[in-house]
JSON list of C-alpha atoms in Angstrom, two decimals:
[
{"chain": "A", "resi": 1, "resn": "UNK", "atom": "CA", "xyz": [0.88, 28.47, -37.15]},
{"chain": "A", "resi": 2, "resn": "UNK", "atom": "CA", "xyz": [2.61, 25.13, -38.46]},
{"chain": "A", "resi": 3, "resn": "UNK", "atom": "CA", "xyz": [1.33, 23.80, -41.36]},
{"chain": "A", "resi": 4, "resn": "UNK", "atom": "CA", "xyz": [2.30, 20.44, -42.45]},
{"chain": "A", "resi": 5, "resn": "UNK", "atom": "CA", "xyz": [2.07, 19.29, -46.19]},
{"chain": "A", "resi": 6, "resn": "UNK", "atom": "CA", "xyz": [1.83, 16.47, -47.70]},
{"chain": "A", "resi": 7, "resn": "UNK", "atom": "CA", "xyz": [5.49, 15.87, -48.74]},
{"chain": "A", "resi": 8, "resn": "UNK", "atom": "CA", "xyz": [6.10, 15.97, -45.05]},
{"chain": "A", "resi": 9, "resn": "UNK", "atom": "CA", "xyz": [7.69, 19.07, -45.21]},
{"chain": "A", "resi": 10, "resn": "UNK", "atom": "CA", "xyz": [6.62, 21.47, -41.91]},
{"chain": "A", "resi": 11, "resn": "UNK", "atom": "CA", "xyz": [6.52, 25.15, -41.95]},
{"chain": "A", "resi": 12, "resn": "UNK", "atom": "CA", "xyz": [6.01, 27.32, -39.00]},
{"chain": "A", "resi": 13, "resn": "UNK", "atom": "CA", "xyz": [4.92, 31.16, -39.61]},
{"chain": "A", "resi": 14, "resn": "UNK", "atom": "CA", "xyz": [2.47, 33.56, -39.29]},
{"chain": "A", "resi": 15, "resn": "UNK", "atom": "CA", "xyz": [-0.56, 33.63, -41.93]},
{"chain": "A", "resi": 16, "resn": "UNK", "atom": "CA", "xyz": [-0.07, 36.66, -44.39]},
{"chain": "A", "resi": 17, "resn": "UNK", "atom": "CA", "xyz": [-3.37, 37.62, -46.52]},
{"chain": "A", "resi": 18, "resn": "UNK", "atom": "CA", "xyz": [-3.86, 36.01, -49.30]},
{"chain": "A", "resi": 19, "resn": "UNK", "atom": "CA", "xyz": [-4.09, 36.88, -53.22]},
{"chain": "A", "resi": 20, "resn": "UNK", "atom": "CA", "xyz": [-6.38, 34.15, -53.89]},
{"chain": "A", "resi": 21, "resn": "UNK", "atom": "CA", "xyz": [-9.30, 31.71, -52.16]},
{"chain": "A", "resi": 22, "resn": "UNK", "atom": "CA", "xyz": [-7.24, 28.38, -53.68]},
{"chain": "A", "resi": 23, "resn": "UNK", "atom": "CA", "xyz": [-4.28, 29.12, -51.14]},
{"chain": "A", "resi": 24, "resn": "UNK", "atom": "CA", "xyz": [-2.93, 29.83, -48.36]},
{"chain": "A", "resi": 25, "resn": "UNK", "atom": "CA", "xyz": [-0.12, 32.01, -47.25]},
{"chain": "A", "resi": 26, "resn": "UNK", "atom": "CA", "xyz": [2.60, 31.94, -44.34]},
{"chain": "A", "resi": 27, "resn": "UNK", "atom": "CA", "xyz": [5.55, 34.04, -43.75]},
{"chain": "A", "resi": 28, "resn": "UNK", "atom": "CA", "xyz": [8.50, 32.20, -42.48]},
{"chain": "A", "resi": 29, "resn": "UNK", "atom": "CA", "xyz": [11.55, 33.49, -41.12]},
{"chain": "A", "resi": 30, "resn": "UNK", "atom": "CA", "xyz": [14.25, 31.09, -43.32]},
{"chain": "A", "resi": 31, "resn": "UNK", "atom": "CA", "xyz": [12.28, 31.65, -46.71]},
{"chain": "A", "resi": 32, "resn": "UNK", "atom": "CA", "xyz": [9.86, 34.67, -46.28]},
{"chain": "A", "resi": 33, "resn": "UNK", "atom": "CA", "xyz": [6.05, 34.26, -47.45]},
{"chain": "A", "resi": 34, "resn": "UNK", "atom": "CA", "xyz": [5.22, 31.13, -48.86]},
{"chain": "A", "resi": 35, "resn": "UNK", "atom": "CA", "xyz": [1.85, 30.95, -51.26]},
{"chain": "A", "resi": 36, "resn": "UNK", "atom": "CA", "xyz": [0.47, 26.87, -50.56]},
{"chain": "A", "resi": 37, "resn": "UNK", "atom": "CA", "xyz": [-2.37, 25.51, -52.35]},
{"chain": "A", "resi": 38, "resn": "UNK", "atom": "CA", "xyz": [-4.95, 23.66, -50.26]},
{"chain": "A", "resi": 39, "resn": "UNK", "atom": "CA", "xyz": [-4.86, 20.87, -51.42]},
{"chain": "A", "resi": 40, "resn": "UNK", "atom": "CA", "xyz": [-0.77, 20.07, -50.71]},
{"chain": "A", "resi": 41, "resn": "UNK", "atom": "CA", "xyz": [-1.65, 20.58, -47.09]},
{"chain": "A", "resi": 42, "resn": "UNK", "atom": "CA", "xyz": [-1.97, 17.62, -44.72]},
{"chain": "A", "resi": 43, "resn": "UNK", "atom": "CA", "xyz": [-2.82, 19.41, -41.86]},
{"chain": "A", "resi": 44, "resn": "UNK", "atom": "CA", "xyz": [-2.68, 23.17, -39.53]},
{"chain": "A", "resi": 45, "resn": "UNK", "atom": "CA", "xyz": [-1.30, 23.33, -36.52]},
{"chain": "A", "resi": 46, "resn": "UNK", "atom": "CA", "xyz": [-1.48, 19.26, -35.53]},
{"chain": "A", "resi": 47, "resn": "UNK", "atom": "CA", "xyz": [-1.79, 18.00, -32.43]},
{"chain": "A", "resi": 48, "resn": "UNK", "atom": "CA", "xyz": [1.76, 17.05, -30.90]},
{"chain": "A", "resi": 49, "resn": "UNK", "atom": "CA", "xyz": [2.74, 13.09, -30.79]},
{"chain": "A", "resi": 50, "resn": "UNK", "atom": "CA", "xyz": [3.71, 12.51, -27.16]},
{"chain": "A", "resi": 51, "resn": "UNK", "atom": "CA", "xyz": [7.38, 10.08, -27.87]},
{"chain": "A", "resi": 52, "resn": "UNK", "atom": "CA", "xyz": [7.04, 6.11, -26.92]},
{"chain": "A", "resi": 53, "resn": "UNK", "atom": "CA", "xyz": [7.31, 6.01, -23.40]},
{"chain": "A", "resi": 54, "resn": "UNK", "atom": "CA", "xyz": [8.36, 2.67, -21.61]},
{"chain": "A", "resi": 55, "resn": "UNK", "atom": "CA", "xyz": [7.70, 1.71, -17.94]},
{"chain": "A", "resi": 56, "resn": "UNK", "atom": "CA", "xyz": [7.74, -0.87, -15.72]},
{"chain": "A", "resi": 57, "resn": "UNK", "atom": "CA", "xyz": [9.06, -3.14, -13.13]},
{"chain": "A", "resi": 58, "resn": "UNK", "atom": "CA", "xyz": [10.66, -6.90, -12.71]},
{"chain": "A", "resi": 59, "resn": "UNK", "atom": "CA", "xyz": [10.31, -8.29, -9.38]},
{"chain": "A", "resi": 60, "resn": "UNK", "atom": "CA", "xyz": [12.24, -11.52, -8.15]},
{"chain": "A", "resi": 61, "resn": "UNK", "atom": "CA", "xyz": [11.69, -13.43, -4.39]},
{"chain": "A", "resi": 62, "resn": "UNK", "atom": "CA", "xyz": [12.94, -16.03, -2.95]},
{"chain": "A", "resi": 63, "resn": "UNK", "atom": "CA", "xyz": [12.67, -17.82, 0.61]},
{"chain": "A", "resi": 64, "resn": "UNK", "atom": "CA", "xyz": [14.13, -20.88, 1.91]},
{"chain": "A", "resi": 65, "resn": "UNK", "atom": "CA", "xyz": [13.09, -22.59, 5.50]},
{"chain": "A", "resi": 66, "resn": "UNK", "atom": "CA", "xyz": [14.54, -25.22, 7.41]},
{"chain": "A", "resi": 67, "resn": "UNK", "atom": "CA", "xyz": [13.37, -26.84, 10.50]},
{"chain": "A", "resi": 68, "resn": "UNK", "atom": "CA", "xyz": [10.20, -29.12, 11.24]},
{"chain": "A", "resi": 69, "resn": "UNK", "atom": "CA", "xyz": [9.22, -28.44, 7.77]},
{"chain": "A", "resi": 70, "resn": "UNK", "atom": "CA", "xyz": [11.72, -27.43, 5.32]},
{"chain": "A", "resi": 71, "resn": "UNK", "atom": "CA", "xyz": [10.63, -25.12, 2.26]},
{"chain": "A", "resi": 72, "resn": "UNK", "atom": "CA", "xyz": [11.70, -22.90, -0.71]},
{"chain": "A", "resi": 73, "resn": "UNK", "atom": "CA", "xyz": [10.24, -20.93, -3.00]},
{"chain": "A", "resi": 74, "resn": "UNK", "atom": "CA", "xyz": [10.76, -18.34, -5.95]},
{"chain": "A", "resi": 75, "resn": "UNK", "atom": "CA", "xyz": [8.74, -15.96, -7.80]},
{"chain": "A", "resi": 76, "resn": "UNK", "atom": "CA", "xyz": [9.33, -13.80, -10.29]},
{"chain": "A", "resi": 77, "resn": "UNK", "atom": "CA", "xyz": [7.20, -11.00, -11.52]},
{"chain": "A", "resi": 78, "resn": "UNK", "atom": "CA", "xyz": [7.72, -8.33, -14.79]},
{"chain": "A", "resi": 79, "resn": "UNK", "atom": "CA", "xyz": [4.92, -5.89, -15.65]},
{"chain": "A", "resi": 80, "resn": "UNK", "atom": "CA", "xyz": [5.55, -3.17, -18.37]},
{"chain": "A", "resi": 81, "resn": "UNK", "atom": "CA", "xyz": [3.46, -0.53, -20.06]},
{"chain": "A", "resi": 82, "resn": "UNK", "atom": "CA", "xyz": [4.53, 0.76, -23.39]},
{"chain": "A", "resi": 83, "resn": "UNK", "atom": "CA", "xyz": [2.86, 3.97, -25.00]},
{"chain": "A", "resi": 84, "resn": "UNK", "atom": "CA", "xyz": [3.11, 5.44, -28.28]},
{"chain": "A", "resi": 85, "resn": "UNK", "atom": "CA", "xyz": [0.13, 8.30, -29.12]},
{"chain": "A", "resi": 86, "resn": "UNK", "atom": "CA", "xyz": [-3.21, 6.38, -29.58]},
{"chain": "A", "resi": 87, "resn": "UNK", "atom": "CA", "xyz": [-1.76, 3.23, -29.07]},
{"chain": "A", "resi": 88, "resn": "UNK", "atom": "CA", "xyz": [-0.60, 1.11, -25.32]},
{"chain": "A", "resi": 89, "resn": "UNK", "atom": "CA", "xyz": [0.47, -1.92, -24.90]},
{"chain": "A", "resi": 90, "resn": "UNK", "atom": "CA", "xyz": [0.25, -3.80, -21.53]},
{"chain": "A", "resi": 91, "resn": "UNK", "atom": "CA", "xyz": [2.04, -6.85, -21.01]},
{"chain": "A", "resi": 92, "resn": "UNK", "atom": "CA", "xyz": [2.85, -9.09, -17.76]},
{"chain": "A", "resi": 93, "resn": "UNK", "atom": "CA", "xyz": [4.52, -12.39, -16.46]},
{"chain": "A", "resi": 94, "resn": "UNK", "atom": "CA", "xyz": [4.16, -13.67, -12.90]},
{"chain": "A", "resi": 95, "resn": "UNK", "atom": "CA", "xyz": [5.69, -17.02, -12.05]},
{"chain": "A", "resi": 96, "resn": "UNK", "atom": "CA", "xyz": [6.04, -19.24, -8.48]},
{"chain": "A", "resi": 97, "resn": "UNK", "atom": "CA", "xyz": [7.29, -22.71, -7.89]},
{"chain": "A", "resi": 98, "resn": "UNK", "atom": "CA", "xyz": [7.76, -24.37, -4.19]},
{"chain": "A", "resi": 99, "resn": "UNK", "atom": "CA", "xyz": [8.42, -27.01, -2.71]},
{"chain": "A", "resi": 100, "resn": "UNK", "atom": "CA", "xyz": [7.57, -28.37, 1.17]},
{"chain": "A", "resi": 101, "resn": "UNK", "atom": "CA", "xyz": [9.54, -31.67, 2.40]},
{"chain": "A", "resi": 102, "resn": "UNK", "atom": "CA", "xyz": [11.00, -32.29, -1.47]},
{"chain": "A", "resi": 103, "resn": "UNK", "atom": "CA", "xyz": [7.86, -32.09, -2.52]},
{"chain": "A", "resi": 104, "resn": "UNK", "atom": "CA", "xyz": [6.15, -29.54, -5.32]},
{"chain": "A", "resi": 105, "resn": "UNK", "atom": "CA", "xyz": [3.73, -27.94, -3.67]},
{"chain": "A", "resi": 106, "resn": "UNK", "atom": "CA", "xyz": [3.30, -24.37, -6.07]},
{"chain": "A", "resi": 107, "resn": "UNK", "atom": "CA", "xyz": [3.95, -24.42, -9.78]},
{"chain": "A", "resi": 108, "resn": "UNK", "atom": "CA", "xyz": [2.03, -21.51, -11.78]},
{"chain": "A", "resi": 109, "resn": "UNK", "atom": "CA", "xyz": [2.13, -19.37, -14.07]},
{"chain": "A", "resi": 110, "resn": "UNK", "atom": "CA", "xyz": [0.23, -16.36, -15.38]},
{"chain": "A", "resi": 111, "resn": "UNK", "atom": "CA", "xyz": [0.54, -14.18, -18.24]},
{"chain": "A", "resi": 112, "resn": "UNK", "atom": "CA", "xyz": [-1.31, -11.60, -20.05]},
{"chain": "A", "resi": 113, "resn": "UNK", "atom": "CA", "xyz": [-1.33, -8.99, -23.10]},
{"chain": "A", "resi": 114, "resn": "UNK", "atom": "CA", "xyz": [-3.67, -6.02, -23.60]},
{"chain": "A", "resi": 115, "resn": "UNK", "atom": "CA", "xyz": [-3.44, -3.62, -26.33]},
{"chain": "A", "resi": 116, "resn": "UNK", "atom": "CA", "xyz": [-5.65, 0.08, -26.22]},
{"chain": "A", "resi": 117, "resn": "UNK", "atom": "CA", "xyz": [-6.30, 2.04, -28.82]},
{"chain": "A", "resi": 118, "resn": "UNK", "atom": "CA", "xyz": [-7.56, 5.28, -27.66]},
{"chain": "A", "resi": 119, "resn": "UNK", "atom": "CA", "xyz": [-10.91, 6.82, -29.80]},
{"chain": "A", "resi": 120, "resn": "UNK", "atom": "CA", "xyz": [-10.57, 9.98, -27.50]},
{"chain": "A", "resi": 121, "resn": "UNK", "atom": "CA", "xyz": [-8.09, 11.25, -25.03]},
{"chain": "A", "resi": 122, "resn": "UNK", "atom": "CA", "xyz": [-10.18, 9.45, -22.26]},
{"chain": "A", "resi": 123, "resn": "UNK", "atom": "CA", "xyz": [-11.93, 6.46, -24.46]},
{"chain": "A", "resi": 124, "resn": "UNK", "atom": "CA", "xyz": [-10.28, 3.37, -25.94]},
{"chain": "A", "resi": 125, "resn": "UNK", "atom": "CA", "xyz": [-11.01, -0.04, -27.34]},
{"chain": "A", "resi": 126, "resn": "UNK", "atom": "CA", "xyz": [-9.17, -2.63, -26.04]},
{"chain": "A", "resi": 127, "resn": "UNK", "atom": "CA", "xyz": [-8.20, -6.32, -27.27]},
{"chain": "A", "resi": 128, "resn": "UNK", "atom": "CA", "xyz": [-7.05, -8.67, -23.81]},
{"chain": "A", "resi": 129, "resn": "UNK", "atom": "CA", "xyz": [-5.96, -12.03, -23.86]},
{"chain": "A", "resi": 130, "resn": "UNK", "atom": "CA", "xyz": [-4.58, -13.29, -20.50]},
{"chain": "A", "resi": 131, "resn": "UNK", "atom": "CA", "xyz": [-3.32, -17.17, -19.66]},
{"chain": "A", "resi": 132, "resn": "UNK", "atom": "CA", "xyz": [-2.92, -19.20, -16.70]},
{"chain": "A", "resi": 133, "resn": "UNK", "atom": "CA", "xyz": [-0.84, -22.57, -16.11]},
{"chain": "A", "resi": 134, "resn": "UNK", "atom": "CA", "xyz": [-1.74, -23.82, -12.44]},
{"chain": "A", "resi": 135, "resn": "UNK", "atom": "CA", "xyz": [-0.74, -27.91, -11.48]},
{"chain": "A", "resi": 136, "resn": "UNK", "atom": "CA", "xyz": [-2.19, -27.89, -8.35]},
{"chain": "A", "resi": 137, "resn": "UNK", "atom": "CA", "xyz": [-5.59, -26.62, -10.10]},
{"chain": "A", "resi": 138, "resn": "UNK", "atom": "CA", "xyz": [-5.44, -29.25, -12.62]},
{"chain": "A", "resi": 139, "resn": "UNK", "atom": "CA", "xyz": [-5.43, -26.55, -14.79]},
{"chain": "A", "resi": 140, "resn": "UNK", "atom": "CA", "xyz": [-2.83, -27.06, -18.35]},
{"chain": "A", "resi": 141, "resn": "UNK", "atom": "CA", "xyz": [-4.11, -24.03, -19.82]},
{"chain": "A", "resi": 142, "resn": "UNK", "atom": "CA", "xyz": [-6.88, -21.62, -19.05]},
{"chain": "A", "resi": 143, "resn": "UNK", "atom": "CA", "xyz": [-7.19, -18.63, -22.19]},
{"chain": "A", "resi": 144, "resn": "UNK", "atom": "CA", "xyz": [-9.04, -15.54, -21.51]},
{"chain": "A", "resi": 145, "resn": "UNK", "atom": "CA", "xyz": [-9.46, -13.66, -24.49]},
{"chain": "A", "resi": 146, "resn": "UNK", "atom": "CA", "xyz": [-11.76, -10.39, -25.69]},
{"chain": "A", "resi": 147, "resn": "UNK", "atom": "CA", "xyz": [-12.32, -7.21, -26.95]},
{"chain": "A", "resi": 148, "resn": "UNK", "atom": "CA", "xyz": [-14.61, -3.94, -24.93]},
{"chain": "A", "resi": 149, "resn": "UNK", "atom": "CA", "xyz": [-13.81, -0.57, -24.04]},
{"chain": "A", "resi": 150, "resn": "UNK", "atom": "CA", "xyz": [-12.55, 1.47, -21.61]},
{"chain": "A", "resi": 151, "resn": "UNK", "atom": "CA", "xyz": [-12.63, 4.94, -19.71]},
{"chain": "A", "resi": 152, "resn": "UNK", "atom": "CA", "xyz": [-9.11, 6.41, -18.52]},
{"chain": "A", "resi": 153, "resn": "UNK", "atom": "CA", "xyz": [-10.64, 9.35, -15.82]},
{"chain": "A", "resi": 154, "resn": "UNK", "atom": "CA", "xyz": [-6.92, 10.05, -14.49]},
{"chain": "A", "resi": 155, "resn": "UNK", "atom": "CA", "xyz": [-3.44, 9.15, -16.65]},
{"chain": "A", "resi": 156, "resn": "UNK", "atom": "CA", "xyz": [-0.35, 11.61, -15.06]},
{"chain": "A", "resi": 157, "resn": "UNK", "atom": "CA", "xyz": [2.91, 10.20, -13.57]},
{"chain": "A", "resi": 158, "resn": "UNK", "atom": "CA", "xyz": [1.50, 10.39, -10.04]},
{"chain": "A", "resi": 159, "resn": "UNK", "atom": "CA", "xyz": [-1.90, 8.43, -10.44]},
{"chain": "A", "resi": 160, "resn": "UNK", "atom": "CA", "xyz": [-3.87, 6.59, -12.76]},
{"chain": "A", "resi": 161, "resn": "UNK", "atom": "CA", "xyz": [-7.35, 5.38, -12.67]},
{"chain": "A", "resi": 162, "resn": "UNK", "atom": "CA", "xyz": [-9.48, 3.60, -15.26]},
{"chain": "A", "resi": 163, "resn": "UNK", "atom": "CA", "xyz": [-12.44, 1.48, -15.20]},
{"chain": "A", "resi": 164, "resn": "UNK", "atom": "CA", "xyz": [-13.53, -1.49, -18.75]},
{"chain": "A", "resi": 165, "resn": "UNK", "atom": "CA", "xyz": [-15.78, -3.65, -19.71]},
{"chain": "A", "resi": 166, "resn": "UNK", "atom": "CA", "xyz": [-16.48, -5.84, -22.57]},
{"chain": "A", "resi": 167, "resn": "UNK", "atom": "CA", "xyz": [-17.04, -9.61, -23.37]},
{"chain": "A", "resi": 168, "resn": "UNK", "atom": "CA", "xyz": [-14.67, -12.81, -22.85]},
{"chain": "A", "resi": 169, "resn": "UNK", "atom": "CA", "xyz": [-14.26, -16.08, -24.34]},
{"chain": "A", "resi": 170, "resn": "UNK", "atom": "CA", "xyz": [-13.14, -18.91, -21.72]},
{"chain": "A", "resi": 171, "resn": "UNK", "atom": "CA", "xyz": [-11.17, -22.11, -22.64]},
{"chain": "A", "resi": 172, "resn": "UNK", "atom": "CA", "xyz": [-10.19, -24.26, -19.86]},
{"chain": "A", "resi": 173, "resn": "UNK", "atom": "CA", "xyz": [-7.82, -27.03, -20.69]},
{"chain": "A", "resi": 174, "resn": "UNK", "atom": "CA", "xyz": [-7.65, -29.45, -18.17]},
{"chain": "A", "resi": 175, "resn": "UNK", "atom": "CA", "xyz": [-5.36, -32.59, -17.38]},
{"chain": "A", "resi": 176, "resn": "UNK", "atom": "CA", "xyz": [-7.55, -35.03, -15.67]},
{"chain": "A", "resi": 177, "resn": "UNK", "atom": "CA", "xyz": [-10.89, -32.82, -15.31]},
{"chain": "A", "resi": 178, "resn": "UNK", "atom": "CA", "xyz": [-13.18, -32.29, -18.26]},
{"chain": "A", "resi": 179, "resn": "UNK", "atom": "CA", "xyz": [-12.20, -29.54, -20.95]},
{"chain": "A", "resi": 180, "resn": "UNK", "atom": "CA", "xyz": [-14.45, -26.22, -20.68]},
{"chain": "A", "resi": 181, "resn": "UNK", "atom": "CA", "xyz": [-15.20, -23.48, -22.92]},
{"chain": "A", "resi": 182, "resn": "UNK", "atom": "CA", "xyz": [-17.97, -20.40, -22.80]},
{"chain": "A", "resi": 183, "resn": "UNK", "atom": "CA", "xyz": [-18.55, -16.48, -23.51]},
{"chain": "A", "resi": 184, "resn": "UNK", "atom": "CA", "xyz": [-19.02, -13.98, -20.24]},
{"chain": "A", "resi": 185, "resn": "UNK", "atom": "CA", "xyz": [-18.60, -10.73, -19.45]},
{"chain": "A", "resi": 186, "resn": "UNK", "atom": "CA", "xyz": [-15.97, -8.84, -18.13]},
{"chain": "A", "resi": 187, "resn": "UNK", "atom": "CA", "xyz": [-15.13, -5.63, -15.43]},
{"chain": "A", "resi": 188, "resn": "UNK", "atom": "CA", "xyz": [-12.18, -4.28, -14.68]},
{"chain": "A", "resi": 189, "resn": "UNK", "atom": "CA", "xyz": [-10.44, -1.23, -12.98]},
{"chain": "A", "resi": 190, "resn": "UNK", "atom": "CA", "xyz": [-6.97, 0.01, -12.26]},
{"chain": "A", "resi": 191, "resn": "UNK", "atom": "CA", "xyz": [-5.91, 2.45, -9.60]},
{"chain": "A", "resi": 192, "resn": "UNK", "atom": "CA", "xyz": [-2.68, 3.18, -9.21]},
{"chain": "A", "resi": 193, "resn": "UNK", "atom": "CA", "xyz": [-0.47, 5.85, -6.89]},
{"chain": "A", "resi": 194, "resn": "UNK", "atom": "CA", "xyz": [3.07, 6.21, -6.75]},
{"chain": "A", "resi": 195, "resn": "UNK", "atom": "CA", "xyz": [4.00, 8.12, -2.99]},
{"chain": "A", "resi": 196, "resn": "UNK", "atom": "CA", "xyz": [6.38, 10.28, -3.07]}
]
């Protein structure tokens, strides 16, 4: 077994009998049996933290045209998922800007942040706020933000899926329209599958 106490201190043995009710024993190959009282232990054999794992990808494009019409254009996109136990973190930037005869014709942005905390192995809570800049939408600032829970069915480094749903609070801030704000709902789901 491993017993871990709460000093912090971790042994790893095998349970001996004990003398008394009001503690435990555990034999341990560096200092032989060891008599601990119940109430310095933290925990028996706890579950293993998996380490922080990071992943993710940034994605930049470009085109440029020239002819009848002449037009560029450049993205750039960065998604990254950060784990760490109970806890992940999602977070995401995708940007474009073009322009057709020297002219603007795309300028947006969208960004987002999502934090899970998972209740279970397959159940979480999550918090999401997501924002979107968009000119040509008259839109200076939309927010998105709210909490509601989720259900992971598959997490594994071949394929995820996972399906949420909570509420949202909208605020649309507008440059010539008229400002907006109200409370909906919100779905999601995420499938992904990396091919070999």
């Amino acid at each position: 077994v491993t017993v871990q106490l709460d000093s912090g201190e971790t042994l790893q043995g095998v349970l001996q009998r004990s003398e008394t009710d009001k503690q435990l024993s555990v034999e341990t190959q560096r200092s032989g049996v060891q008599n601990i009282k119940w109430s310095e232990i933290r925990a028996i054999n706890p579950p293993v933290k998996k380490p922080l794992q990071l992943e993710g990808s940034i994605l930049l494009g470009g085109t440029h045209q020239s002819g009848n019409t002449d037009r560029i254009g450049s993205s750039v996109d960065f998604d990254a998922v950060i784990r760490a136990w109970k806890h992940r973190f999602n977070l995401g930037f995708l940007g474009n800007y073009a322009e057709e005869n020297n002219e603007v014709s795309a300028r947006n942005a969208f960004g987002r942040l999502k934090y899970d905390y998972f209740l279970t192995e397959k159940i979480y809570g999550y918090l999401s706020t997501e924002l979107l800049y968009d000119k040509f939408k008259d839109l200076n600032l939309r927010t998105v933000i709210g909490p509601g829970f989720g259900y992971q069915i598959w997490d594994d480094d071949i394929k995820a899926l996972a399906f949420e749903g909570g509420v949202a609070y909208y605020d649309e801030d507008r440059d010539e329209g008229e400002d907006s704000s109200w409370m909906t709902g919100r779905l999601s789901g995420l499938f992904s599958y990396k091919f070999p």
